[in-house]
CSV table of N, CA and C in Angstrom, one decimal:
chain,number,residue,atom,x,y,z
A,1,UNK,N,118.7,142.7,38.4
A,1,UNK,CA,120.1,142.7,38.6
A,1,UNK,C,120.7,141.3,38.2
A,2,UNK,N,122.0,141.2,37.5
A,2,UNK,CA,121.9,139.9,36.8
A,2,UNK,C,123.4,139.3,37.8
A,3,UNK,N,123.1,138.2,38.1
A,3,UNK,CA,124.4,137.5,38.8
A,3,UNK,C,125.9,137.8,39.1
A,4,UNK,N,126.1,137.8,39.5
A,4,UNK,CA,127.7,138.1,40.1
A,4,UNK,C,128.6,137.1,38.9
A,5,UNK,N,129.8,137.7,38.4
A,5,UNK,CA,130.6,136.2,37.9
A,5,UNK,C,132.0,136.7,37.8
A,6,UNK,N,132.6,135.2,38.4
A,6,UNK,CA,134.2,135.7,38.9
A,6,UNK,C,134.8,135.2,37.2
A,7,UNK,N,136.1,135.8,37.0
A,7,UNK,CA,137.2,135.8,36.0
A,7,UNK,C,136.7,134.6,34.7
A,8,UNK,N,135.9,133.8,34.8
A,8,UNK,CA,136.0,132.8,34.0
A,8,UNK,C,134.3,132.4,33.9
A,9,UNK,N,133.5,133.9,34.3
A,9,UNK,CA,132.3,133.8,33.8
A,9,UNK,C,131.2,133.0,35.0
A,10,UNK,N,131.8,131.8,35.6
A,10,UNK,CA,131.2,131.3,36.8
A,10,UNK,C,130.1,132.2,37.6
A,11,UNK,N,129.4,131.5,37.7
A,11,UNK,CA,128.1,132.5,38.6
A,11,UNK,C,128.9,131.8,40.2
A,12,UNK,N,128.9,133.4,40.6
A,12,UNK,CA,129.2,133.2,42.1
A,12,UNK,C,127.7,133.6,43.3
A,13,UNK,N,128.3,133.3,44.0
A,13,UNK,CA,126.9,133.1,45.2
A,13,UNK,C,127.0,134.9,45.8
A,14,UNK,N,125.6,135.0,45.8
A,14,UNK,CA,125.3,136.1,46.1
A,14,UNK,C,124.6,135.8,47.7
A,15,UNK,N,124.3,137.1,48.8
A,15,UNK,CA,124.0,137.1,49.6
A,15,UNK,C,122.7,136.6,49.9
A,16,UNK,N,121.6,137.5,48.3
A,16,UNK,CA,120.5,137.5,48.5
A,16,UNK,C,119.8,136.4,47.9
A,17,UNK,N,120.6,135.3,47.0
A,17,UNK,CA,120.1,134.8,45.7
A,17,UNK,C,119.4,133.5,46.7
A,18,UNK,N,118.4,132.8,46.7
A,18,UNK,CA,118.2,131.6,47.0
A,18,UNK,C,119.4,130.4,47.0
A,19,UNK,N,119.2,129.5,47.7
A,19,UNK,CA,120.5,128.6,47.4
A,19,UNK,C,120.0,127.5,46.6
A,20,UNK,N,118.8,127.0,45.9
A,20,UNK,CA,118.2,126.1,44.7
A,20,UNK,C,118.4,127.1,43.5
A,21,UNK,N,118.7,128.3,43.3
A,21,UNK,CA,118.5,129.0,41.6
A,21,UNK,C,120.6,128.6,42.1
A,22,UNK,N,121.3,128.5,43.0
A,22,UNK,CA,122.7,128.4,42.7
A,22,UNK,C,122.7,127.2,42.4
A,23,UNK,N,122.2,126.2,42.8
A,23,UNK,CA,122.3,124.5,42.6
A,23,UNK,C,121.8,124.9,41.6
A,24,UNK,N,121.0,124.5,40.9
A,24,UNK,CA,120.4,124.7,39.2
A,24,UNK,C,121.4,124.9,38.5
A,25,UNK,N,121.8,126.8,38.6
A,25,UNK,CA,122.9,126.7,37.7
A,25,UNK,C,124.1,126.4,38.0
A,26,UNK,N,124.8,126.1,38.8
A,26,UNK,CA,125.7,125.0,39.0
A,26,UNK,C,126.0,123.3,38.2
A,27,UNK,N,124.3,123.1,38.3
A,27,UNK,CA,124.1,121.9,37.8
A,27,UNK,C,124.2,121.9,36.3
A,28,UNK,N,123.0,123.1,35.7
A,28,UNK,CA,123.5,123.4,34.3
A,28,UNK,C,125.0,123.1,33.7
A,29,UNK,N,125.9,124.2,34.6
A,29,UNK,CA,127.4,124.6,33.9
A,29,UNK,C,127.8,122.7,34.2
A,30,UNK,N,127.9,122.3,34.7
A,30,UNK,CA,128.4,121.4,34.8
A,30,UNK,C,128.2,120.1,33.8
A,31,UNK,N,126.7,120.3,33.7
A,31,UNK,CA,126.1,119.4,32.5
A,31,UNK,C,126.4,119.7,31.0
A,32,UNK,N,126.3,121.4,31.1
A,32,UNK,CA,127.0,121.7,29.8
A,32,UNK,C,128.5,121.2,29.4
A,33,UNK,N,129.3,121.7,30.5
A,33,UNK,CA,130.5,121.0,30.3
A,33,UNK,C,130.7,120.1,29.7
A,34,UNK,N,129.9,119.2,30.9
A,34,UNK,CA,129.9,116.7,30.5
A,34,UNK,C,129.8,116.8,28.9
A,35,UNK,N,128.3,117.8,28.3
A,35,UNK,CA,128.0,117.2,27.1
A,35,UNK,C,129.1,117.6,26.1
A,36,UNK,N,130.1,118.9,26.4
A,36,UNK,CA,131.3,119.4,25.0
A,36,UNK,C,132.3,118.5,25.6
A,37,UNK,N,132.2,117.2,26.6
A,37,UNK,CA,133.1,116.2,26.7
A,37,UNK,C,134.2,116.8,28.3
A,38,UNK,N,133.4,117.6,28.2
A,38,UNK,CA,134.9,117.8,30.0
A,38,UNK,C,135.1,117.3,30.7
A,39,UNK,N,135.9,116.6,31.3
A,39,UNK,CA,136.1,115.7,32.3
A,39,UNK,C,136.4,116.6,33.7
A,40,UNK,N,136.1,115.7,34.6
A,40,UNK,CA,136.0,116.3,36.3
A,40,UNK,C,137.3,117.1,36.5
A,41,UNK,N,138.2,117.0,36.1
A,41,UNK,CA,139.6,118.3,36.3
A,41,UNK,C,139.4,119.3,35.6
A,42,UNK,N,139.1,119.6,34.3
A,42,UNK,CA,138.4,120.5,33.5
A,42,UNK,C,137.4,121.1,34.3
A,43,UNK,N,136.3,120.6,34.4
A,43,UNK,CA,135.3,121.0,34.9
A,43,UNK,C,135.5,122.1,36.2
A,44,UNK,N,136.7,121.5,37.0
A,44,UNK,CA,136.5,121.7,38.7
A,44,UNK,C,137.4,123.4,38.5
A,45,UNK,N,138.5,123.1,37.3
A,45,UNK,CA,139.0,124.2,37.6
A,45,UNK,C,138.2,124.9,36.5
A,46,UNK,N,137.6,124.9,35.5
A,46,UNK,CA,136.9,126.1,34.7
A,46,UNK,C,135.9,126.6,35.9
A,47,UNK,N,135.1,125.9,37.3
A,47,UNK,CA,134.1,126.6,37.9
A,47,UNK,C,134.4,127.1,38.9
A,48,UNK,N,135.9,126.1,39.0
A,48,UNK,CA,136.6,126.7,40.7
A,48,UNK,C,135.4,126.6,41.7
A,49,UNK,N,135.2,125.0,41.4
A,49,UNK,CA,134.6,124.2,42.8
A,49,UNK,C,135.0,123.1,43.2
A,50,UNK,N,134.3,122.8,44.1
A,50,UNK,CA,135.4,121.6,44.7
A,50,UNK,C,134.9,120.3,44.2
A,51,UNK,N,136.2,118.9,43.5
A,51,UNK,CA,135.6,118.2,42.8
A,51,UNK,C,134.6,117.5,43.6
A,52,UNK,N,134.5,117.4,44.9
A,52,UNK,CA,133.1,117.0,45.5
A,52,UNK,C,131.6,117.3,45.2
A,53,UNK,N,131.4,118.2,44.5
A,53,UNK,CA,130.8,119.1,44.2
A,53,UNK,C,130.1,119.1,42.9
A,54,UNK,N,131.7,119.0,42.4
A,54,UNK,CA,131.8,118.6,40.8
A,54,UNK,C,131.2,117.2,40.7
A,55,UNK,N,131.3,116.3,40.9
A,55,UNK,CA,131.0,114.9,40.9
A,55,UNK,C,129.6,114.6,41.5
A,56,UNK,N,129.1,115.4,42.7
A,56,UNK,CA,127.8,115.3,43.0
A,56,UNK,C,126.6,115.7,41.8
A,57,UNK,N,127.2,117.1,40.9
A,57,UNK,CA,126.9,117.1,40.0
A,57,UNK,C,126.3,116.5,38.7
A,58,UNK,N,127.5,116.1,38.4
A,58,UNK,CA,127.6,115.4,37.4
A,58,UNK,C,126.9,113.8,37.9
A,59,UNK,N,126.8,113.4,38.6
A,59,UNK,CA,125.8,111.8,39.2
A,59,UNK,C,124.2,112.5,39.2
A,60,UNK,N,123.9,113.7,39.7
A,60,UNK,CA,122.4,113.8,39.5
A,60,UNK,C,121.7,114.5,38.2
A,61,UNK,N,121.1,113.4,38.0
A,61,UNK,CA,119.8,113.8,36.7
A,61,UNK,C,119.2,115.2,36.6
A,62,UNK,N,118.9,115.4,37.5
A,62,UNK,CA,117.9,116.9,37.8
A,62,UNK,C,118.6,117.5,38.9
A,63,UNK,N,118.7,119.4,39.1
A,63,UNK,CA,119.1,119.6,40.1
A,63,UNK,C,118.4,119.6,41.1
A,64,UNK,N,116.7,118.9,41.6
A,64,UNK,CA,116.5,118.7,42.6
A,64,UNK,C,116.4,117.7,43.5
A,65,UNK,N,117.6,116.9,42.8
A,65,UNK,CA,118.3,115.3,43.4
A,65,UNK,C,119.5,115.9,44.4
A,66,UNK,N,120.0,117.3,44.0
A,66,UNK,CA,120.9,118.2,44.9
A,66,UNK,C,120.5,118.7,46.0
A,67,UNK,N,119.2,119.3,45.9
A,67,UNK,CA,118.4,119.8,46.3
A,67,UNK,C,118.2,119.4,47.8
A,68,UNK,N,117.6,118.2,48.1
A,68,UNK,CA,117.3,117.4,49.3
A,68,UNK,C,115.5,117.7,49.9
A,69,UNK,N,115.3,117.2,51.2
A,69,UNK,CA,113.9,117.2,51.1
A,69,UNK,C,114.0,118.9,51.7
A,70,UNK,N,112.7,119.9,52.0
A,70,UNK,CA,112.3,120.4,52.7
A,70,UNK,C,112.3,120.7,54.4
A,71,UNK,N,112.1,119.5,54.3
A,71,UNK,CA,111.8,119.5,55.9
A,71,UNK,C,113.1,118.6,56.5
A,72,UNK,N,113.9,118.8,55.7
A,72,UNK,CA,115.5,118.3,56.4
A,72,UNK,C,115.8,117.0,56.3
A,73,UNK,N,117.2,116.4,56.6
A,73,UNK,CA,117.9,115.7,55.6
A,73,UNK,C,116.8,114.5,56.2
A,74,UNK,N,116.8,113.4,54.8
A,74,UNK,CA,116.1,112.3,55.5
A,74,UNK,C,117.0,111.4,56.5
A,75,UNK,N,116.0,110.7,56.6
A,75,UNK,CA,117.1,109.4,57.7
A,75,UNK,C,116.6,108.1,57.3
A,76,UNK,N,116.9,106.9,57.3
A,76,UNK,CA,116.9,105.7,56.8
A,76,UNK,C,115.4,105.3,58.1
A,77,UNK,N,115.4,105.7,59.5
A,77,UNK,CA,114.6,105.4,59.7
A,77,UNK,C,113.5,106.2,59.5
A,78,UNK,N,113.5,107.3,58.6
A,78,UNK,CA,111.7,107.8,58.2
A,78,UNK,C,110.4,107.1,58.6
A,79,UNK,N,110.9,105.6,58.1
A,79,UNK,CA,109.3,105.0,58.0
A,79,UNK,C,109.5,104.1,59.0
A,80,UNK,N,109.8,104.4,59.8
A,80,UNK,CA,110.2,103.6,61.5
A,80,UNK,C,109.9,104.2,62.6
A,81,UNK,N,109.6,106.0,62.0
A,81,UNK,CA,109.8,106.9,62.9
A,81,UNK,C,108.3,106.5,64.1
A,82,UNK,N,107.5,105.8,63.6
A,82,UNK,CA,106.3,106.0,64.7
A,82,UNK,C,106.3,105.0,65.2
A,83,UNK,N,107.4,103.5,65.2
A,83,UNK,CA,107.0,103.2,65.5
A,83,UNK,C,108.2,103.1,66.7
A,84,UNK,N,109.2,103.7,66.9
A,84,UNK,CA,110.4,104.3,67.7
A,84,UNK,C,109.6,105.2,68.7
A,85,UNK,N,108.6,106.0,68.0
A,85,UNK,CA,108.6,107.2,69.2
A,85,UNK,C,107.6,106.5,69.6
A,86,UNK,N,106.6,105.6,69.4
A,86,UNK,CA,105.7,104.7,70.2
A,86,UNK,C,106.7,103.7,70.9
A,87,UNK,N,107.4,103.4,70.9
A,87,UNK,CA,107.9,102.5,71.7
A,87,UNK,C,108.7,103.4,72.8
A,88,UNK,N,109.3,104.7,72.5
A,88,UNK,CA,109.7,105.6,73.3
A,88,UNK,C,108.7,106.0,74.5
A,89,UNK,N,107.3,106.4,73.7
A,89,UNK,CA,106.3,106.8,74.9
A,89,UNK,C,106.5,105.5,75.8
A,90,UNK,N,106.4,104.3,75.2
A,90,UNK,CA,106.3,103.2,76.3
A,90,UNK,C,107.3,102.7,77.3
A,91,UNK,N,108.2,103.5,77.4
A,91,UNK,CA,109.2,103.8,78.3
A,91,UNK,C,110.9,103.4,77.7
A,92,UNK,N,110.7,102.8,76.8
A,92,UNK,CA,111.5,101.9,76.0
A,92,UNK,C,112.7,102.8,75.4
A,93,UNK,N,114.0,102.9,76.6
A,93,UNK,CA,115.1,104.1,76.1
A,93,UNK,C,116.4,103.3,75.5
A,94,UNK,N,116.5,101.7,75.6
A,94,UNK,CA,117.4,101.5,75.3
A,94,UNK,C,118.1,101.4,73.8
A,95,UNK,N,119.0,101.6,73.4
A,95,UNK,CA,119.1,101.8,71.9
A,95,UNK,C,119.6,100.5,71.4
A,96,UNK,N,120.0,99.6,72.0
A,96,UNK,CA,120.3,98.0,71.9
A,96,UNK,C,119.6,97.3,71.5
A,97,UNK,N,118.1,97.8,72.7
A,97,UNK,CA,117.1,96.6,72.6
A,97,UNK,C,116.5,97.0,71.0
A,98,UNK,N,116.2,98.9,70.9
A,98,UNK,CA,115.5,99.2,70.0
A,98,UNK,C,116.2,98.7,68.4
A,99,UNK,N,117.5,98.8,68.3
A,99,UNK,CA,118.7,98.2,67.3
A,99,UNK,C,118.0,96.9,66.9
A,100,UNK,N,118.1,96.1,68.1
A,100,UNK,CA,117.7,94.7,67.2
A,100,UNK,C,116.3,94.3,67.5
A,101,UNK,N,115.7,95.2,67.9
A,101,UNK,CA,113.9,95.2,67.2
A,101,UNK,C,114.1,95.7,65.7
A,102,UNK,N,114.4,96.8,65.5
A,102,UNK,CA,114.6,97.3,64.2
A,102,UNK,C,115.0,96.1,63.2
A,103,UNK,N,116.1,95.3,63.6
A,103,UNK,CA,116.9,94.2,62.6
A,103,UNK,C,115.4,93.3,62.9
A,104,UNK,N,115.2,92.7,63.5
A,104,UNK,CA,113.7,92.0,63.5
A,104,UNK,C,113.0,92.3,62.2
A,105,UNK,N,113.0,93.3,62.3
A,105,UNK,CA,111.8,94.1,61.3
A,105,UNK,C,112.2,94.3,60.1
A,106,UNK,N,113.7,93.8,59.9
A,106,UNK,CA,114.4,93.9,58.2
A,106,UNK,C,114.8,95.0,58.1
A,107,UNK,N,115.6,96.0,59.2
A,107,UNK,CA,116.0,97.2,59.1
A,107,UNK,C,117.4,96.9,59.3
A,108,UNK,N,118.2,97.3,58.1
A,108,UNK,CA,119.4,96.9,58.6
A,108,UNK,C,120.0,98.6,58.6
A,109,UNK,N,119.9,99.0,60.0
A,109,UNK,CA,121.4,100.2,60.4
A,109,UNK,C,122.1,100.1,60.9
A,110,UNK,N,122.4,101.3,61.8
A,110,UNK,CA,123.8,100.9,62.7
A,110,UNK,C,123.0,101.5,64.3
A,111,UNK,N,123.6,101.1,65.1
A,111,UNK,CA,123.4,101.2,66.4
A,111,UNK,C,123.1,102.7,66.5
A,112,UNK,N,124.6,103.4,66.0
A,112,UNK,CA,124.5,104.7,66.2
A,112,UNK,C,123.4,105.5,65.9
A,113,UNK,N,122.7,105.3,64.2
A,113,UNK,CA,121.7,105.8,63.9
A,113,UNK,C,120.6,105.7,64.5
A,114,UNK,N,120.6,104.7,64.9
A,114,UNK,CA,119.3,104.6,66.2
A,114,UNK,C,119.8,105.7,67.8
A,115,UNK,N,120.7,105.8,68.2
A,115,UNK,CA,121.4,106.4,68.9
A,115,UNK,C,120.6,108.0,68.9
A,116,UNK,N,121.0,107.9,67.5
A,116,UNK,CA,121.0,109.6,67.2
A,116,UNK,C,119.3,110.1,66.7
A,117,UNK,N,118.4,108.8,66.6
A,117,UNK,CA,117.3,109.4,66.4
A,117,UNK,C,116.8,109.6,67.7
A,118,UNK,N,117.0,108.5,68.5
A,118,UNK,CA,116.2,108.4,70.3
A,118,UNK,C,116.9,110.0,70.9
A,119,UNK,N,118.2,110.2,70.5
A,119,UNK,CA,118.5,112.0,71.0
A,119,UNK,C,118.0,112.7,70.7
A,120,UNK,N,117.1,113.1,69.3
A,120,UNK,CA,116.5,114.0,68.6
A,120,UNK,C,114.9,113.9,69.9
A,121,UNK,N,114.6,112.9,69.8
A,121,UNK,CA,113.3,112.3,70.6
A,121,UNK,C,113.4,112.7,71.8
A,122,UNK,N,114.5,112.8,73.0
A,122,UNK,CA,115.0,112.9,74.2
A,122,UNK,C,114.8,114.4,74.3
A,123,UNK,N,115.9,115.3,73.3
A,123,UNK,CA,115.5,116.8,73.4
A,123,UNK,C,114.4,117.3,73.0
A,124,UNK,N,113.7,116.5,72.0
A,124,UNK,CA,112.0,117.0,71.9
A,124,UNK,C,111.2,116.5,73.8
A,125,UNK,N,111.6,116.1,74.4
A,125,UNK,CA,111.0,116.3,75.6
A,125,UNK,C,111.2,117.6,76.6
A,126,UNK,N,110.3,117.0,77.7
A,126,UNK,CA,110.2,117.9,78.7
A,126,UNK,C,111.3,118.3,79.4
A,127,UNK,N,111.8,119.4,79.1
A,127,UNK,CA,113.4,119.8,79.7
A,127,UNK,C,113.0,120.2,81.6
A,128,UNK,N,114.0,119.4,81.9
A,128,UNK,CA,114.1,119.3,83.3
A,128,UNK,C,114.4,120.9,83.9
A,129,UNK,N,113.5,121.6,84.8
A,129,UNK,CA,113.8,123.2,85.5
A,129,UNK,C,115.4,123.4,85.6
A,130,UNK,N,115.5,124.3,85.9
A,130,UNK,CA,117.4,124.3,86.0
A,130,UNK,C,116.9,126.4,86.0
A,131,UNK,N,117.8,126.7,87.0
A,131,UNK,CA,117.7,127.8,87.6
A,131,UNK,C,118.6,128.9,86.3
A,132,UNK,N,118.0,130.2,86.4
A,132,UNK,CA,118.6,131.0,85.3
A,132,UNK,C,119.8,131.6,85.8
A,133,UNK,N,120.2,131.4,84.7
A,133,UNK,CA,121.8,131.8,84.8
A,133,UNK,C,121.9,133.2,85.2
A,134,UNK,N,123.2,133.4,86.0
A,134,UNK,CA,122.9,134.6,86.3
A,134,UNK,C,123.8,135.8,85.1
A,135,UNK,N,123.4,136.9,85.7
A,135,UNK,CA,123.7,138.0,84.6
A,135,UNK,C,125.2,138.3,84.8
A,136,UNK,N,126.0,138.4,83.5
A,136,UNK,CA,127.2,139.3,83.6
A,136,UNK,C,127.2,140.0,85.1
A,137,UNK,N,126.5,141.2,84.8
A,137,UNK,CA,127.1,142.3,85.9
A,137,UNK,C,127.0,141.4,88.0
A,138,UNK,N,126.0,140.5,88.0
A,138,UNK,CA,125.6,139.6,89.1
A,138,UNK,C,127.5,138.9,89.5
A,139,UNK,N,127.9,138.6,88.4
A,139,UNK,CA,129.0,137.4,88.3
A,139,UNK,C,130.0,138.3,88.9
A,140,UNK,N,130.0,139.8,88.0
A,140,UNK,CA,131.3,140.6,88.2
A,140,UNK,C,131.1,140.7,89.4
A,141,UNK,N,129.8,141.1,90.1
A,141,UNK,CA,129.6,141.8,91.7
A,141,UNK,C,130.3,141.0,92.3
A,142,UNK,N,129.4,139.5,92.0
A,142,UNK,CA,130.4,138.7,93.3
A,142,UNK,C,131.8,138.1,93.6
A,143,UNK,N,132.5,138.4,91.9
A,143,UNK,CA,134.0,138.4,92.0
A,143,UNK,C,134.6,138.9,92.5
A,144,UNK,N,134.4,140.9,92.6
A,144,UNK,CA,134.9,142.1,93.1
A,144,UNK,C,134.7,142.3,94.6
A,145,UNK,N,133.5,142.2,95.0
A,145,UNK,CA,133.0,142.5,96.2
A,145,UNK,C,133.8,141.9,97.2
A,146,UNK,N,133.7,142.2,98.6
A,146,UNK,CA,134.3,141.3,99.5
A,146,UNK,C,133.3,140.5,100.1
A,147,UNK,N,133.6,139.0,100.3
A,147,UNK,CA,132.5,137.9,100.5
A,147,UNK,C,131.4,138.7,101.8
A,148,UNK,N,132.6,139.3,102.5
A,148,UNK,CA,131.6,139.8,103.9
A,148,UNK,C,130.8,141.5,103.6
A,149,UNK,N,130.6,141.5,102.4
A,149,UNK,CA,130.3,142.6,101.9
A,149,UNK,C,128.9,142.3,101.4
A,150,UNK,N,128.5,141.0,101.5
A,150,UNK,CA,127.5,140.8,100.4
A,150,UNK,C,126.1,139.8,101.5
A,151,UNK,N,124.9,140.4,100.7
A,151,UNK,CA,123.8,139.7,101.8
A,151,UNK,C,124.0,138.3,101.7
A,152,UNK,N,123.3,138.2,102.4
A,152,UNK,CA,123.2,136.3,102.3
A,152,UNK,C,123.2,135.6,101.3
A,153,UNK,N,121.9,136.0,100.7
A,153,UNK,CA,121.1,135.8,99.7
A,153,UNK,C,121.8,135.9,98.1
A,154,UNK,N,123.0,136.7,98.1
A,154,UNK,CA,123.5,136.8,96.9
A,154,UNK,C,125.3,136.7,96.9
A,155,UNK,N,125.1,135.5,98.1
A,155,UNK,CA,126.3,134.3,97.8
A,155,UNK,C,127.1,133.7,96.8
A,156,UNK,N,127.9,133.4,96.5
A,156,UNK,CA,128.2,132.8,95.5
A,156,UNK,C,128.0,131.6,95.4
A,157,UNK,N,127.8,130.9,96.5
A,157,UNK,CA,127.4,129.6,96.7
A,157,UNK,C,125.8,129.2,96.3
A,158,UNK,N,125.1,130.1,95.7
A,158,UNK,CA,124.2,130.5,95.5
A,158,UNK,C,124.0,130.3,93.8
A,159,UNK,N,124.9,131.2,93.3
A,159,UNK,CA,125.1,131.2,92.1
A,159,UNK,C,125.9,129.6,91.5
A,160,UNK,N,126.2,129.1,92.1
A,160,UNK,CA,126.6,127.8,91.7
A,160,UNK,C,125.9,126.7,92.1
A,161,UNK,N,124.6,127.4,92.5
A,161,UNK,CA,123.5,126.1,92.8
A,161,UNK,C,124.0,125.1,93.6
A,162,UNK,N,124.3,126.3,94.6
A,162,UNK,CA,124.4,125.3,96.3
A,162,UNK,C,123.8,126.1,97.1
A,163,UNK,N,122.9,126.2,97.1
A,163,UNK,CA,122.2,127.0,98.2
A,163,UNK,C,121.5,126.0,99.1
C-alpha cells in the first residue's frame, strides 16, 4: 500500500506507518528541497510543516540525528548516572549538596536538572502502602444512603482514611 499524500504530493502520517520511515522521508523532501535552493518559507509551505520542524531538518546530516536514542531522550547527566544513584543509596537526597558535587566534578548544569533526575530515582523506589481507592458504586452508596443506614464499617469516614 503506498503512502498517503495531501494536495501537494507531501507524504502524510499514517496510523500504521512507523514514526523513523516518516522522519526519513521528511528529511529527504526537505533535503531535496535545500539542494534545487528552497529556502525555509518555501520549504514550510510546499510540506505544510511547522518551520520548527523544517529547520530541525535542514541542521541534521542524517535522519537518525532526528531520530533520538532508543531507550529515551538523553540527559546531560547520563555519565553521572551511577554515581547519583550511589550517592542516593547512601542516603544523600539533597539536590544542593548533589548540584555542587556535580560542579566539583566539572559538570556544569542546572539545579533543576539534578532536581528532575533524583525524581525519576524517588519514583523508581519503594512506594509507600496507601489503601485502595474505593469503587464508583461504594462512593455512590455512601452519598445516597442515609449515614444511619449504613454499618459501621462502611463509613465514610472510612473512605477518607479516618478510620
Amino acid at each position: 500500500m503506498a503512502p498517503a499524500t495531501d494536495i501537494t504530493g507531501s507524504v502524510t502520517r499514517s496510523a500504521t506507518e512507523p514514526n523513523y520511515a516518516i522522519v526519513h522521508k521528511r528529511h529527504a523532501a526537505v533535503h531535496a528541497l535545500m539542494a534545487k535552493g528552497a529556502g525555509i518559507g518555501f520549504i514550510v509551505s510546499e510540506l505544510r510543516l511547522d518551520p520548527k520542524t523544517v529547520r530541525k531538518c535542514m541542521n541534521a546530516a542524517t535522519p537518525e540525528e532526528l531520530i533520538g536514542s532508543p531507550t529515551g531522550r538523553q540527559s546531560s547527566l547520563d555519565g553521572h548516572a551511577h554515581y547519583l544513584t550511589a550517592r542516593w543509596a547512601e542516603g544523600c537526597r539533597s539536590t544542593s549538596l548533589l548540584h555542587r558535587e556535580l560542579a566539583g566534578r566539572g559538570l556544569k548544569v542546572s539545579e533543576r536538572t539534578v532536581r528532575r533526575f533524583l525524581l525519576r530515582l524517588k519514583e523508581g523506589a519503594e512506594p509507600t502502602a496507601r489503601p485502595p481507592a474505593p469503587k464508583n458504586r461504594e462512593v455512590t452508596t455512601m452519598i445516597l444512603r442515609h449515614p444511619d443506614g449504613l454499618p459501621e464499617d462502611d463509613r465514610v469516614t472510612r473512605l477518607c482514611g479516618e478510620s
